[in-house]
Short mmCIF file of C-alpha atoms (C1' of nucleotides) in Angstrom, two decimals:
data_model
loop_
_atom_site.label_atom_id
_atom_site.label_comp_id
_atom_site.label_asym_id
_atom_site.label_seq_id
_atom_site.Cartn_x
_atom_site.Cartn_y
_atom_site.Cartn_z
CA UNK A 27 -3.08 19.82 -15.97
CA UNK A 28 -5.59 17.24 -14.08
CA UNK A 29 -4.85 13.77 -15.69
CA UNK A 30 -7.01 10.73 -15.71
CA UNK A 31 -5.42 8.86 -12.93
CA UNK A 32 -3.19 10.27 -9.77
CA UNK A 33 -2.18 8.10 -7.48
CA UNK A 34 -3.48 7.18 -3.79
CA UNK A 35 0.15 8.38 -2.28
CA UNK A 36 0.50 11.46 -4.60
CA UNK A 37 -3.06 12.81 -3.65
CA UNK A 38 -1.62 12.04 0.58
CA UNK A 39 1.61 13.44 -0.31
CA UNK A 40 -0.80 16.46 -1.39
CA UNK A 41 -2.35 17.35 2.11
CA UNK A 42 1.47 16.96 3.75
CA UNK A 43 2.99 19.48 1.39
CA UNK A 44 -0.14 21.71 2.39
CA UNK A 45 0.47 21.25 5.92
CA UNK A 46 4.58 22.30 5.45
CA UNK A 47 3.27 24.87 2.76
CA UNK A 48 1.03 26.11 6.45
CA UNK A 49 3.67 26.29 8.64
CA UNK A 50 5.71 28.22 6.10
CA UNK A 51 3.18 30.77 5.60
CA UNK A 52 3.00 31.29 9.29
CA UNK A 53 6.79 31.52 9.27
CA UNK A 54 6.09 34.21 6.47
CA UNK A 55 7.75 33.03 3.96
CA UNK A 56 6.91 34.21 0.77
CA UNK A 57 8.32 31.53 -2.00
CA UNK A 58 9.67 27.84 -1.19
CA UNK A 59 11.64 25.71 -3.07
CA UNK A 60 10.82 22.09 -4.27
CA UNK A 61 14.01 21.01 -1.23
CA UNK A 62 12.32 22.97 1.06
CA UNK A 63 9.14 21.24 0.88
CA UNK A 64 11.26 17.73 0.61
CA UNK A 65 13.11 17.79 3.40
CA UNK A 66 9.96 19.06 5.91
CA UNK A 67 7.56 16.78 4.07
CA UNK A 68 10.01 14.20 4.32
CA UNK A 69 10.37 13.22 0.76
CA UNK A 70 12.46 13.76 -2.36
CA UNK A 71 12.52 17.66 -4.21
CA UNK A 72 12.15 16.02 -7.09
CA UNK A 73 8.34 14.19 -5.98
CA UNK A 74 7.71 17.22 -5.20
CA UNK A 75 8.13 18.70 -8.40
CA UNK A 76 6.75 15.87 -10.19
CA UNK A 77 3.49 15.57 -7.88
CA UNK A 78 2.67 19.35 -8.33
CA UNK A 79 3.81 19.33 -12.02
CA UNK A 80 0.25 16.73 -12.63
CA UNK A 81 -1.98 19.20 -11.58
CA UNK A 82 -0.07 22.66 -13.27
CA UNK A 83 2.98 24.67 -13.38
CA UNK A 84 2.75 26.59 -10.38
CA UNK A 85 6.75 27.86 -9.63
CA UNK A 86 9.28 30.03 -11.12
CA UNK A 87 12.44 28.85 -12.39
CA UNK A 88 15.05 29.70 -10.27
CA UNK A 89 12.98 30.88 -7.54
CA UNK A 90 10.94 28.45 -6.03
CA UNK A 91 6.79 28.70 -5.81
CA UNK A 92 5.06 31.30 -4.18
CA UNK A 93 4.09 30.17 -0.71
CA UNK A 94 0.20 31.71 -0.40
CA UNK A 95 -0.71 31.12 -4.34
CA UNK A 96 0.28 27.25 -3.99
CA UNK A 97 -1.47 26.52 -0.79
CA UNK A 98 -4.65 28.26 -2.38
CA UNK A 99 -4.29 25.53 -5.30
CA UNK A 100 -3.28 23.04 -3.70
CA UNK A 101 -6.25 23.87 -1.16
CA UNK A 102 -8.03 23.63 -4.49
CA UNK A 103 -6.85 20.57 -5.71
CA UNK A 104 -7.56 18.33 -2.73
CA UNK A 105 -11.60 20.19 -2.78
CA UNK A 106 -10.87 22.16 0.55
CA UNK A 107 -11.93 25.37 -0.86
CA UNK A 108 -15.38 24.54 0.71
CA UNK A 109 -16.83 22.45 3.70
CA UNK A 110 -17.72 19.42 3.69
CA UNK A 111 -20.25 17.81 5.48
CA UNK A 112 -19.77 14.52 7.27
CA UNK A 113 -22.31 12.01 8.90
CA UNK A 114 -20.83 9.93 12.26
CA UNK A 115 -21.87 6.30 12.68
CA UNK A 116 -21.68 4.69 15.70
CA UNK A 117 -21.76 7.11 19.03
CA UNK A 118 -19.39 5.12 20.76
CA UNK A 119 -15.96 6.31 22.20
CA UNK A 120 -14.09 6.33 19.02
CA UNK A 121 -17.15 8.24 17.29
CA UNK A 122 -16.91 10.67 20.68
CA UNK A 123 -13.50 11.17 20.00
CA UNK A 124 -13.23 12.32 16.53
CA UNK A 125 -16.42 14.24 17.22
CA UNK A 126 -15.16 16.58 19.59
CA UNK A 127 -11.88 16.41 17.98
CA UNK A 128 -11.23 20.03 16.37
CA UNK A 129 -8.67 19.14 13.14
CA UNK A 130 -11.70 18.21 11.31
CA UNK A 131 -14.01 21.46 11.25
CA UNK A 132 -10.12 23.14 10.87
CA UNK A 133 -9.35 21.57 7.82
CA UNK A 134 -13.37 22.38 6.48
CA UNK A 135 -15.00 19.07 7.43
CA UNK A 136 -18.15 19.34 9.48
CA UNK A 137 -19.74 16.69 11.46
CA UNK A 138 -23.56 17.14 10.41
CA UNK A 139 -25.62 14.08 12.13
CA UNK A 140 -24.58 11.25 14.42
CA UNK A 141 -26.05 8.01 14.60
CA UNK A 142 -26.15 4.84 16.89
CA UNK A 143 -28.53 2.13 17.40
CA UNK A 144 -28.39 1.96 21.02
CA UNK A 145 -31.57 3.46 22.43
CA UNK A 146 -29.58 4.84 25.86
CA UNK A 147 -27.30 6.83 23.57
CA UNK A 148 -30.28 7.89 20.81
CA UNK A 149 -31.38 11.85 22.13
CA UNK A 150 -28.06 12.32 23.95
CA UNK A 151 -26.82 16.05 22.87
CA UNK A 152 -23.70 16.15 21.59
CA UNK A 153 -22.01 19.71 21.56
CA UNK A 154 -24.83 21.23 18.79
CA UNK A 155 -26.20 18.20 17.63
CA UNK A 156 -28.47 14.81 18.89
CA UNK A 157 -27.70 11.36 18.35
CA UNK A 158 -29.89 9.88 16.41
CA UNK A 159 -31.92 6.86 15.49
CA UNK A 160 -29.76 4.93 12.33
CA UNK A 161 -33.34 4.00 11.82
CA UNK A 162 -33.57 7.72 10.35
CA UNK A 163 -30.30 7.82 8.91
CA UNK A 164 -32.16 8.26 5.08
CA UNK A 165 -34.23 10.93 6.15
CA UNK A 166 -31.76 12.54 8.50
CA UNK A 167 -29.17 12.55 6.02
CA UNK A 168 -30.64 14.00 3.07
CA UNK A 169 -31.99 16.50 5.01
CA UNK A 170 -28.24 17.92 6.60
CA UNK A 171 -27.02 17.19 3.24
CA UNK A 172 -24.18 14.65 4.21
CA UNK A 173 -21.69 13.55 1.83
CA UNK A 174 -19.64 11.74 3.54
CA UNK A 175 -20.01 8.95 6.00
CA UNK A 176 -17.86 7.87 9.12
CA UNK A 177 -17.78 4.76 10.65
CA UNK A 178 -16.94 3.85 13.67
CA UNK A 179 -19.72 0.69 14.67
CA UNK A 180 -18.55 -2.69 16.10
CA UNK A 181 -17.05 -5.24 12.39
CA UNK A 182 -20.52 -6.89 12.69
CA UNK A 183 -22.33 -3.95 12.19
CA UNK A 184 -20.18 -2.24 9.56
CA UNK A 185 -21.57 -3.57 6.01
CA UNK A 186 -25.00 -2.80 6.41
CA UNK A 187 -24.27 0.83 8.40
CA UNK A 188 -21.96 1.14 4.61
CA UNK A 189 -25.18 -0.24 2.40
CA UNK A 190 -27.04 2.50 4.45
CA UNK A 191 -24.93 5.20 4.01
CA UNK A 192 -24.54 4.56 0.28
CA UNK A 193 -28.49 4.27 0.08
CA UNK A 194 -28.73 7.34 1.88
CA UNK A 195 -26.28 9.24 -0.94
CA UNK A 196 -22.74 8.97 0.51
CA UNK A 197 -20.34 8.49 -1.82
CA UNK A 198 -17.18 8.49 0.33
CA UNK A 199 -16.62 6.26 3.45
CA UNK A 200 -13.83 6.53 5.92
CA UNK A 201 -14.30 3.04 7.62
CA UNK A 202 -12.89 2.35 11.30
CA UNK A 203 -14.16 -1.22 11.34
CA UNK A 204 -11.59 -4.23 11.65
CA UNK A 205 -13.59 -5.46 8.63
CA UNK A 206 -13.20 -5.60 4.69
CA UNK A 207 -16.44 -3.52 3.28
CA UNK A 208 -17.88 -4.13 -0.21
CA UNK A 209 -19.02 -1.18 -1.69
CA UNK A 210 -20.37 -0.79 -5.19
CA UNK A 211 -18.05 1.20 -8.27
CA UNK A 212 -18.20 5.03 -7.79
CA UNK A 213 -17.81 4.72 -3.85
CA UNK A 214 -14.80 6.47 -2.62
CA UNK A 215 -14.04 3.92 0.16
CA UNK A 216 -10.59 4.31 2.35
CA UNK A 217 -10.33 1.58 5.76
CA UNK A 218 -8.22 2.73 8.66
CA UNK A 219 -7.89 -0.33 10.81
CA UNK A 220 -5.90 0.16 13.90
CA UNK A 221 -5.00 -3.59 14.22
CA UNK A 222 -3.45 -3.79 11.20
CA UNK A 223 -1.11 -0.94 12.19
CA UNK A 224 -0.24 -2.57 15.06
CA UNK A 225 0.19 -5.84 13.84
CA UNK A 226 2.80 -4.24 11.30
CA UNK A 227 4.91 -2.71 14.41
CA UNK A 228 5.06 -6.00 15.78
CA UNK A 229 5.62 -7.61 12.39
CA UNK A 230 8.65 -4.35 11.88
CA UNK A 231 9.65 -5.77 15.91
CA UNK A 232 10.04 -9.50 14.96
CA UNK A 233 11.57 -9.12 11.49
CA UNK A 234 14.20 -6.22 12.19
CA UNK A 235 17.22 -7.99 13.38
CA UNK A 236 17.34 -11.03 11.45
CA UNK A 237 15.12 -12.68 14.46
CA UNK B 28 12.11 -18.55 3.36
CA UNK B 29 11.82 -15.14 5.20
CA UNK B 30 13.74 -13.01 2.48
CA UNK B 31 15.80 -9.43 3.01
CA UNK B 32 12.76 -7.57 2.28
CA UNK B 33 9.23 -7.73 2.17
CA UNK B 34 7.02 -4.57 1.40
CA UNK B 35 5.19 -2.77 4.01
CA UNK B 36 1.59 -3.54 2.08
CA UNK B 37 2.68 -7.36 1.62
CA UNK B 38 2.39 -7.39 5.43
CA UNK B 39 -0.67 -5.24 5.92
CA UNK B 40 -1.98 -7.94 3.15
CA UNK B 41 -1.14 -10.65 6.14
CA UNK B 42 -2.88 -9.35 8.38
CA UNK B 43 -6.10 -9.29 6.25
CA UNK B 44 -5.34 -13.13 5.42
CA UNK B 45 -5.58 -13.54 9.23
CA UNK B 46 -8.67 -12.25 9.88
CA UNK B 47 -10.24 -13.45 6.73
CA UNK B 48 -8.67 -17.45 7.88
CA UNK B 49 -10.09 -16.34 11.23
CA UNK B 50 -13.67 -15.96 9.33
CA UNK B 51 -12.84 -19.56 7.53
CA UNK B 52 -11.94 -21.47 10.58
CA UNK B 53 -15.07 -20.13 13.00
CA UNK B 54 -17.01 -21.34 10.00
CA UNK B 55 -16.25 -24.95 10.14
CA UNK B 56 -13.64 -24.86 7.12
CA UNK B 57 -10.25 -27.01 6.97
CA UNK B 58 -8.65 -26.31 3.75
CA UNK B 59 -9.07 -22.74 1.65
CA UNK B 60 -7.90 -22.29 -1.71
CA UNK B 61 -6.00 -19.19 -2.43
CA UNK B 62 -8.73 -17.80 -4.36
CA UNK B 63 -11.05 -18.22 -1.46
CA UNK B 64 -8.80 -15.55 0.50
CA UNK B 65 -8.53 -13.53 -2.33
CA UNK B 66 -11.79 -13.16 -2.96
CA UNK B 67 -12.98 -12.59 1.10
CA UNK B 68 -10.00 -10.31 1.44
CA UNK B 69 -10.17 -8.35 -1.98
CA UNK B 70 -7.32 -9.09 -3.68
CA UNK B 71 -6.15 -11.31 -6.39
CA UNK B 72 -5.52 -15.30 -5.54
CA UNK B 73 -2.01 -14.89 -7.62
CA UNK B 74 -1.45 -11.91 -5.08
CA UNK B 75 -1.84 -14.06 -2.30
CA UNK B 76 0.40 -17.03 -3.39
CA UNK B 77 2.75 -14.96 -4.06
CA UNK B 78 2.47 -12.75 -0.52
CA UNK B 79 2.66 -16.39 1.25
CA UNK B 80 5.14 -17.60 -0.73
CA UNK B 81 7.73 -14.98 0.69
CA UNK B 82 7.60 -16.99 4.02
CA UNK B 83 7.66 -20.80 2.75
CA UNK B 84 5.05 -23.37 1.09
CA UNK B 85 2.33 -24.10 2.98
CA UNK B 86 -0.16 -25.35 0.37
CA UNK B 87 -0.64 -28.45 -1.49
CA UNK B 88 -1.42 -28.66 -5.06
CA UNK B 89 -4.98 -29.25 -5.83
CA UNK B 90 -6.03 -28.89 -2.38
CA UNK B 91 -5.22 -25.25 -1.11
CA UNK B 92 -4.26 -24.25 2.09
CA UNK B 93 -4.98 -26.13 5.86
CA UNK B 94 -6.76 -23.20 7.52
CA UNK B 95 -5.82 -23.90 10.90
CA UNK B 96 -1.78 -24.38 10.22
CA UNK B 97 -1.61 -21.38 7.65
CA UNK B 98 -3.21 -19.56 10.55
CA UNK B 99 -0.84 -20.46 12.94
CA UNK B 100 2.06 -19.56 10.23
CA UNK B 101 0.68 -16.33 9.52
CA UNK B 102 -0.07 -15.31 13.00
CA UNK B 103 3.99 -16.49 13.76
CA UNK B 104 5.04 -14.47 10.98
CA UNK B 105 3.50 -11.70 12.16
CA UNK B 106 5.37 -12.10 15.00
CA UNK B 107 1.76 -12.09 17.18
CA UNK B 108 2.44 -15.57 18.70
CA UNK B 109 3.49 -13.78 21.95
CA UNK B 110 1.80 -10.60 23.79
CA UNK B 111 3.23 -6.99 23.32
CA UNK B 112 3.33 -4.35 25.92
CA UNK B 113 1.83 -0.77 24.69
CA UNK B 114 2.58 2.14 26.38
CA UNK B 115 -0.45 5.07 25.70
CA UNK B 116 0.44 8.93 25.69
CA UNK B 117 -2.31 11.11 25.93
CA UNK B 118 -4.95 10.85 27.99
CA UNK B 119 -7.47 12.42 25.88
CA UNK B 120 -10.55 11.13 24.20
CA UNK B 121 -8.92 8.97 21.31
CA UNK B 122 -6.64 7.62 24.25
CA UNK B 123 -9.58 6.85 26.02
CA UNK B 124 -10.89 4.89 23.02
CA UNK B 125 -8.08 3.25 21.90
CA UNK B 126 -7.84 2.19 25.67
CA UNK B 127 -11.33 0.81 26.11
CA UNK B 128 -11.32 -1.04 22.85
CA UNK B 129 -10.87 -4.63 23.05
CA UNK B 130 -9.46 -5.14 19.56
CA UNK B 131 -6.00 -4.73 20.65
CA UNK B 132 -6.26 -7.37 23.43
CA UNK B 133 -7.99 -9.62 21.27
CA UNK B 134 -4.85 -9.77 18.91
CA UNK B 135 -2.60 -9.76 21.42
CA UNK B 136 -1.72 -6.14 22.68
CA UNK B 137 -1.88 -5.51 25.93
CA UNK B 138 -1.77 -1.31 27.22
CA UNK B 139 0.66 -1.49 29.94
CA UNK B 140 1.08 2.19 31.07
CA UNK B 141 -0.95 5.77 29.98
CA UNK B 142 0.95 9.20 30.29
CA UNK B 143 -0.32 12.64 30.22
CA UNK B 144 1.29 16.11 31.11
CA UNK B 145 -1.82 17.21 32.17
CA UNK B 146 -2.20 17.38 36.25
CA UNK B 147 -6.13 17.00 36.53
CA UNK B 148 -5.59 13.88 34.47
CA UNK B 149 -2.66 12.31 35.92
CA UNK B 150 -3.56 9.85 38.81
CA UNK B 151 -6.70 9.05 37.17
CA UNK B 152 -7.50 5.51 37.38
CA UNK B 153 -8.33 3.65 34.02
CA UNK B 154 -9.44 0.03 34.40
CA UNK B 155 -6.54 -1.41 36.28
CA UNK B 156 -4.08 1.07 35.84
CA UNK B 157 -3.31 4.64 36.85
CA UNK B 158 -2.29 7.30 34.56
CA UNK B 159 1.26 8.64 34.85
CA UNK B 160 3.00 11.64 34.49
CA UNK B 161 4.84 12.08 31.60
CA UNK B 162 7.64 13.19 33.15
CA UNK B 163 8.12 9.82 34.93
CA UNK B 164 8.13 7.62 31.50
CA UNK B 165 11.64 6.30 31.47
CA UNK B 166 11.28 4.82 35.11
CA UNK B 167 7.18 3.38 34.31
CA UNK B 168 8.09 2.25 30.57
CA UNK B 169 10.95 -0.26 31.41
CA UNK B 170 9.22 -1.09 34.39
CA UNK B 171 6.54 -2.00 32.78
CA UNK B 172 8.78 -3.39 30.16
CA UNK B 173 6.96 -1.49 27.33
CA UNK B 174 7.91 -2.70 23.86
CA UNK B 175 5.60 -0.13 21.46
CA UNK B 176 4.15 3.47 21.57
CA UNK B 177 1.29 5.18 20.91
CA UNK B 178 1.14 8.62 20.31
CA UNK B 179 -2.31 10.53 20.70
CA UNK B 180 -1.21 14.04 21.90
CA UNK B 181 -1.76 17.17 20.22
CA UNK B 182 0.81 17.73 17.30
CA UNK B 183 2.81 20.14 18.89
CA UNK B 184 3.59 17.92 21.87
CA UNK B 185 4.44 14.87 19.59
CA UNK B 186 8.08 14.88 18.42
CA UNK B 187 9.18 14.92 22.08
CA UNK B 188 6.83 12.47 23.27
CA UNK B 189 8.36 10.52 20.49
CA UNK B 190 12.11 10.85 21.37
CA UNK B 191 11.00 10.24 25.21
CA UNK B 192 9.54 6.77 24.37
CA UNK B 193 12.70 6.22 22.50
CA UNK B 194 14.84 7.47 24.95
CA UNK B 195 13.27 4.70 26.89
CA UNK B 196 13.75 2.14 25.08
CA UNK B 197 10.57 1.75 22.45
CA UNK B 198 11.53 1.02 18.64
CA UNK B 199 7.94 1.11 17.48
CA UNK B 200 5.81 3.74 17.77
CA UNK B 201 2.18 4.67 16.45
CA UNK B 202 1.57 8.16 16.01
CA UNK B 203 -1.81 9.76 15.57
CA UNK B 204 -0.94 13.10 16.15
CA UNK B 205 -0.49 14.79 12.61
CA UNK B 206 2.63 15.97 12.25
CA UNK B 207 5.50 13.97 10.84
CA UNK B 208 7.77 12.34 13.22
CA UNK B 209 11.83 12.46 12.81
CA UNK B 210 12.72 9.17 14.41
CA UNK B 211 16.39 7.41 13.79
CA UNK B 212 17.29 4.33 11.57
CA UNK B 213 16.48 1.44 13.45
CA UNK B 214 12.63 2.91 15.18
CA UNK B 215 9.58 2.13 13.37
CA UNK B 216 7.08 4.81 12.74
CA UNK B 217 3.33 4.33 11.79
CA UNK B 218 1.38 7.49 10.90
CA UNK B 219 -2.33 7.42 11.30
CA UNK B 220 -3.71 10.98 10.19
CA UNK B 221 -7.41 11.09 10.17
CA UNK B 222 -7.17 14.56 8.46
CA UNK B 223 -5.71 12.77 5.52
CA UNK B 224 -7.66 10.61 5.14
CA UNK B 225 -10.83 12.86 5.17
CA UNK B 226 -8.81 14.83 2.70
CA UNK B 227 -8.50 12.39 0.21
CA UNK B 228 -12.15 11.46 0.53
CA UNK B 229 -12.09 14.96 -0.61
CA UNK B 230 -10.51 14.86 -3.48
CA UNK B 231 -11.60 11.54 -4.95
CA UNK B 232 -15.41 12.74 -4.92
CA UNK B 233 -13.83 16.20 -6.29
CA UNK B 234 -12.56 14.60 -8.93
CA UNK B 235 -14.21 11.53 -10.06
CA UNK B 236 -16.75 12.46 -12.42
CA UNK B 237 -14.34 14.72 -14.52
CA UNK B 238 -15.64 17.85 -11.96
"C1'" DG C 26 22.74 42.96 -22.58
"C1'" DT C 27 25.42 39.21 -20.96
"C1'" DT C 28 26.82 36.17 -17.48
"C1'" DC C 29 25.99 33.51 -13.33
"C1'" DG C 30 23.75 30.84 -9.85
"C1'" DT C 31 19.60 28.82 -8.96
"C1'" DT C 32 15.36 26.09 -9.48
"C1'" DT C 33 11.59 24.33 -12.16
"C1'" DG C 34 9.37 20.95 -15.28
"C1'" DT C 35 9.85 16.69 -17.54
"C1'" DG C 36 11.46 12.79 -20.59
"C1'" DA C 37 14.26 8.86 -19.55
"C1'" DT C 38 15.66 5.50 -16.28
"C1'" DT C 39 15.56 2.76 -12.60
"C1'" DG C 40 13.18 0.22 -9.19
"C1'" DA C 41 9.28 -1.95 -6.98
"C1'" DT C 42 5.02 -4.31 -7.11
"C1'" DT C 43 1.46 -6.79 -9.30
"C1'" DT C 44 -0.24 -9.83 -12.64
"C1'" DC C 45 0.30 -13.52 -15.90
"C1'" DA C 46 0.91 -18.05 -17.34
"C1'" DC C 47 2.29 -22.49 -16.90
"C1'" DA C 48 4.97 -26.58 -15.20
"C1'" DA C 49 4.77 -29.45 -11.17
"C1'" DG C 50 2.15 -31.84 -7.81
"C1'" DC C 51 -1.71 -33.79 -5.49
"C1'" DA C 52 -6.22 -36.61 -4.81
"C1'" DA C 53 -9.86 -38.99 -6.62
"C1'" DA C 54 -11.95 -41.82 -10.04
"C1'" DG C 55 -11.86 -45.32 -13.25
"C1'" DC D 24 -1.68 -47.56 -12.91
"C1'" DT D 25 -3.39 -43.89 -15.72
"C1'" DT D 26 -6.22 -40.19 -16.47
"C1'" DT D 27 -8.66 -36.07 -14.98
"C1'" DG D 28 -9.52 -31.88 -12.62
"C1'" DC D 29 -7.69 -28.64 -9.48
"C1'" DT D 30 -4.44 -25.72 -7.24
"C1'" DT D 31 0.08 -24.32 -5.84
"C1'" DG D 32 4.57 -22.05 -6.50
"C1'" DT D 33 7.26 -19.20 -9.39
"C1'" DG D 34 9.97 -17.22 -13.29
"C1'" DA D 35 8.68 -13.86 -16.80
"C1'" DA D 36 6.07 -9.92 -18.25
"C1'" DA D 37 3.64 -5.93 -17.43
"C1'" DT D 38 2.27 -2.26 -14.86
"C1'" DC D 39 2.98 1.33 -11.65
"C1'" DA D 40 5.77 4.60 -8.86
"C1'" DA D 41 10.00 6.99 -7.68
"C1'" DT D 42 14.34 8.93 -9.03
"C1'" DC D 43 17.58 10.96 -12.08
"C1'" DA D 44 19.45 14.28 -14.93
"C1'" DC D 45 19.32 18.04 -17.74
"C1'" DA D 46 17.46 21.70 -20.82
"C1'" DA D 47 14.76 25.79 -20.13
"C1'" DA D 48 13.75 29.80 -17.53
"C1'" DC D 49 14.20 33.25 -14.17
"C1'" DG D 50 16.39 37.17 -11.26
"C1'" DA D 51 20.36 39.52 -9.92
"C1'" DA D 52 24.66 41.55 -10.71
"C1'" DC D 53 27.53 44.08 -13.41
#
DNA sequence: GTTCGTTTGTGATTGATTTCACAAGCAAAG
DNA sequence: CTTTGCTTGTGAAATCAATCACAAACGAAC
């Protein structure tokens, strides 16, 4: 049912079958079948069948699963079946743009404080909320009840905002930084570094041809 | 040498060796050992003789590695010892960010054209360039001699933005927009999805303590 | 109730990636 | 010149992930 260990790229391949599963809803469909997840999630039927098969038995034999019932446990699974509240470091552009960016509060994540050090951007209003002081993070944060941090600071800045965040009670980070973080065991940490990805397109670029 | 096939996290494990022989070299050093990058860049040192050891023999035995040549062979590798052209699509917020941020130019990436559909936006003027209707790509990208794409439009307007910039001529594209791309053999796709990433922040701090 | 076509769930297999372990090689010291 | 202390480079082993292949199960048709 929920073994010890599932891997990083099941758990993804998790929220992309939930997506498809979406769309088929709207579609109103009422069962799929392991292929028709595969081919729009762009994967095999058969990881399909095994992913879902770690968490339960969820489809019929010969018919497929039930459209509505899996996306409710697979909502389950992945811990969407309630919001989440997230705390925004760094009131920059990047932190601007996944602010105002609506996925987020659609898939149940809400952005509960935002903080920067810069005093010309500490007391701007932001849609509902204020930047504020990372002085105040501790207080600010236990107070909305964040448990999740976001950063998006300047490298330099990036390892204390995480010591911070952890002292403050996060236990997951999504870090934007072009650095490596060190967090302590029991931190959920997961780095999306934008130069990396593009370094790998031009690594794809110089390597495809034999060149 | 430079074998059929390296994996896609071997490379993404370069780039980290860059930045961390980056670090090394600012600080003064000449030689590193491979357990110095391992332990900067989190992995293990046999990991990284064996990642560099895919591309040739750059270390001597009881010394380590010459920072400044391995950097040099790494950064070649990467295929970042020339400048790539970027073509932007979507003029939104995280277009504006990615725009502004000077991480890309620093490694060698230079935005050479922005595209939007939307008619308030288009004719904008962003730093030194103007941003262009989307209907105009073809003509704009091969001026502009654009190599790689980025995709930051909503998801519904992605998979033809995508075959657009191939249509003109791009075989590497970056797509933030979170849906999943069809693209031929021969184009490489990146997917950054920030919802899936939150979501399996989700489910790790679901999860972890046998909840 | 039996047969038929379909699809799941899963042990077995294959494949990929990481780690191990050690011979080979280098520099410095004696 | 030999020994000593490190560190690389790499085949072998182990671990981890993806795929295969097939028995079991289901609904529909008759």
């Amino acid at each position: 049912m929920c073994p010890a260990k599932i891997s990083e790229s099941a758990v993804r391949r998790l929220s992309l079958y939930l997506r498809v599963l979406d769309a088929f809803e709207l579609a109103g469909k009422t069962t799929v079948s392991s292929g028709d997840l595969a081919e729009r999630g762009g994967v095999t039927p058969a990881q399909v069948r095994k992913d879902l098969s770690h968490f339960g038995s969820f489809g019929k034999r010969g018919l497929g699963y039930p459209v509505s019932e899996l996306r409710e446990r697979v909502t389950e699974i992945l811990g969407l079946g309630r919001r989440w509240r997230v705390g925004l470091v760094g009131a920059g552009k990047l932190g601007a743009a996944l602010f105002f960016y609506d996925g987020f509060r659609g898939q149940g994540f809400d952005v509960a404080a935002i903080f920067d050090n810069d005093p010309d951007k500490i007391g701007q209003r932001w849609g509902r909320l204020v930047v504020e002081d990372i002085e105040s993070m501790d207080r600010v944060m236990r107070t909305s009840q964040v448990e999740m941090g976001i950063i998006v600071t300047p490298a330099v800045s990036a390892q204390q905002v995480a010591d911070r965040l952890i002292a403050s009670g996060v236990e997951a980070i999504l870090n934007f930084a072009p650095t490596r973080l060190q967090v302590p065991p029991g931190i959920t940490l997961r780095n999306v570094n934008l130069e990396i990805e593009l370094e790998s397109l031009a690594f794809a670029l110089t390597h495809e041809n034999g060149a």
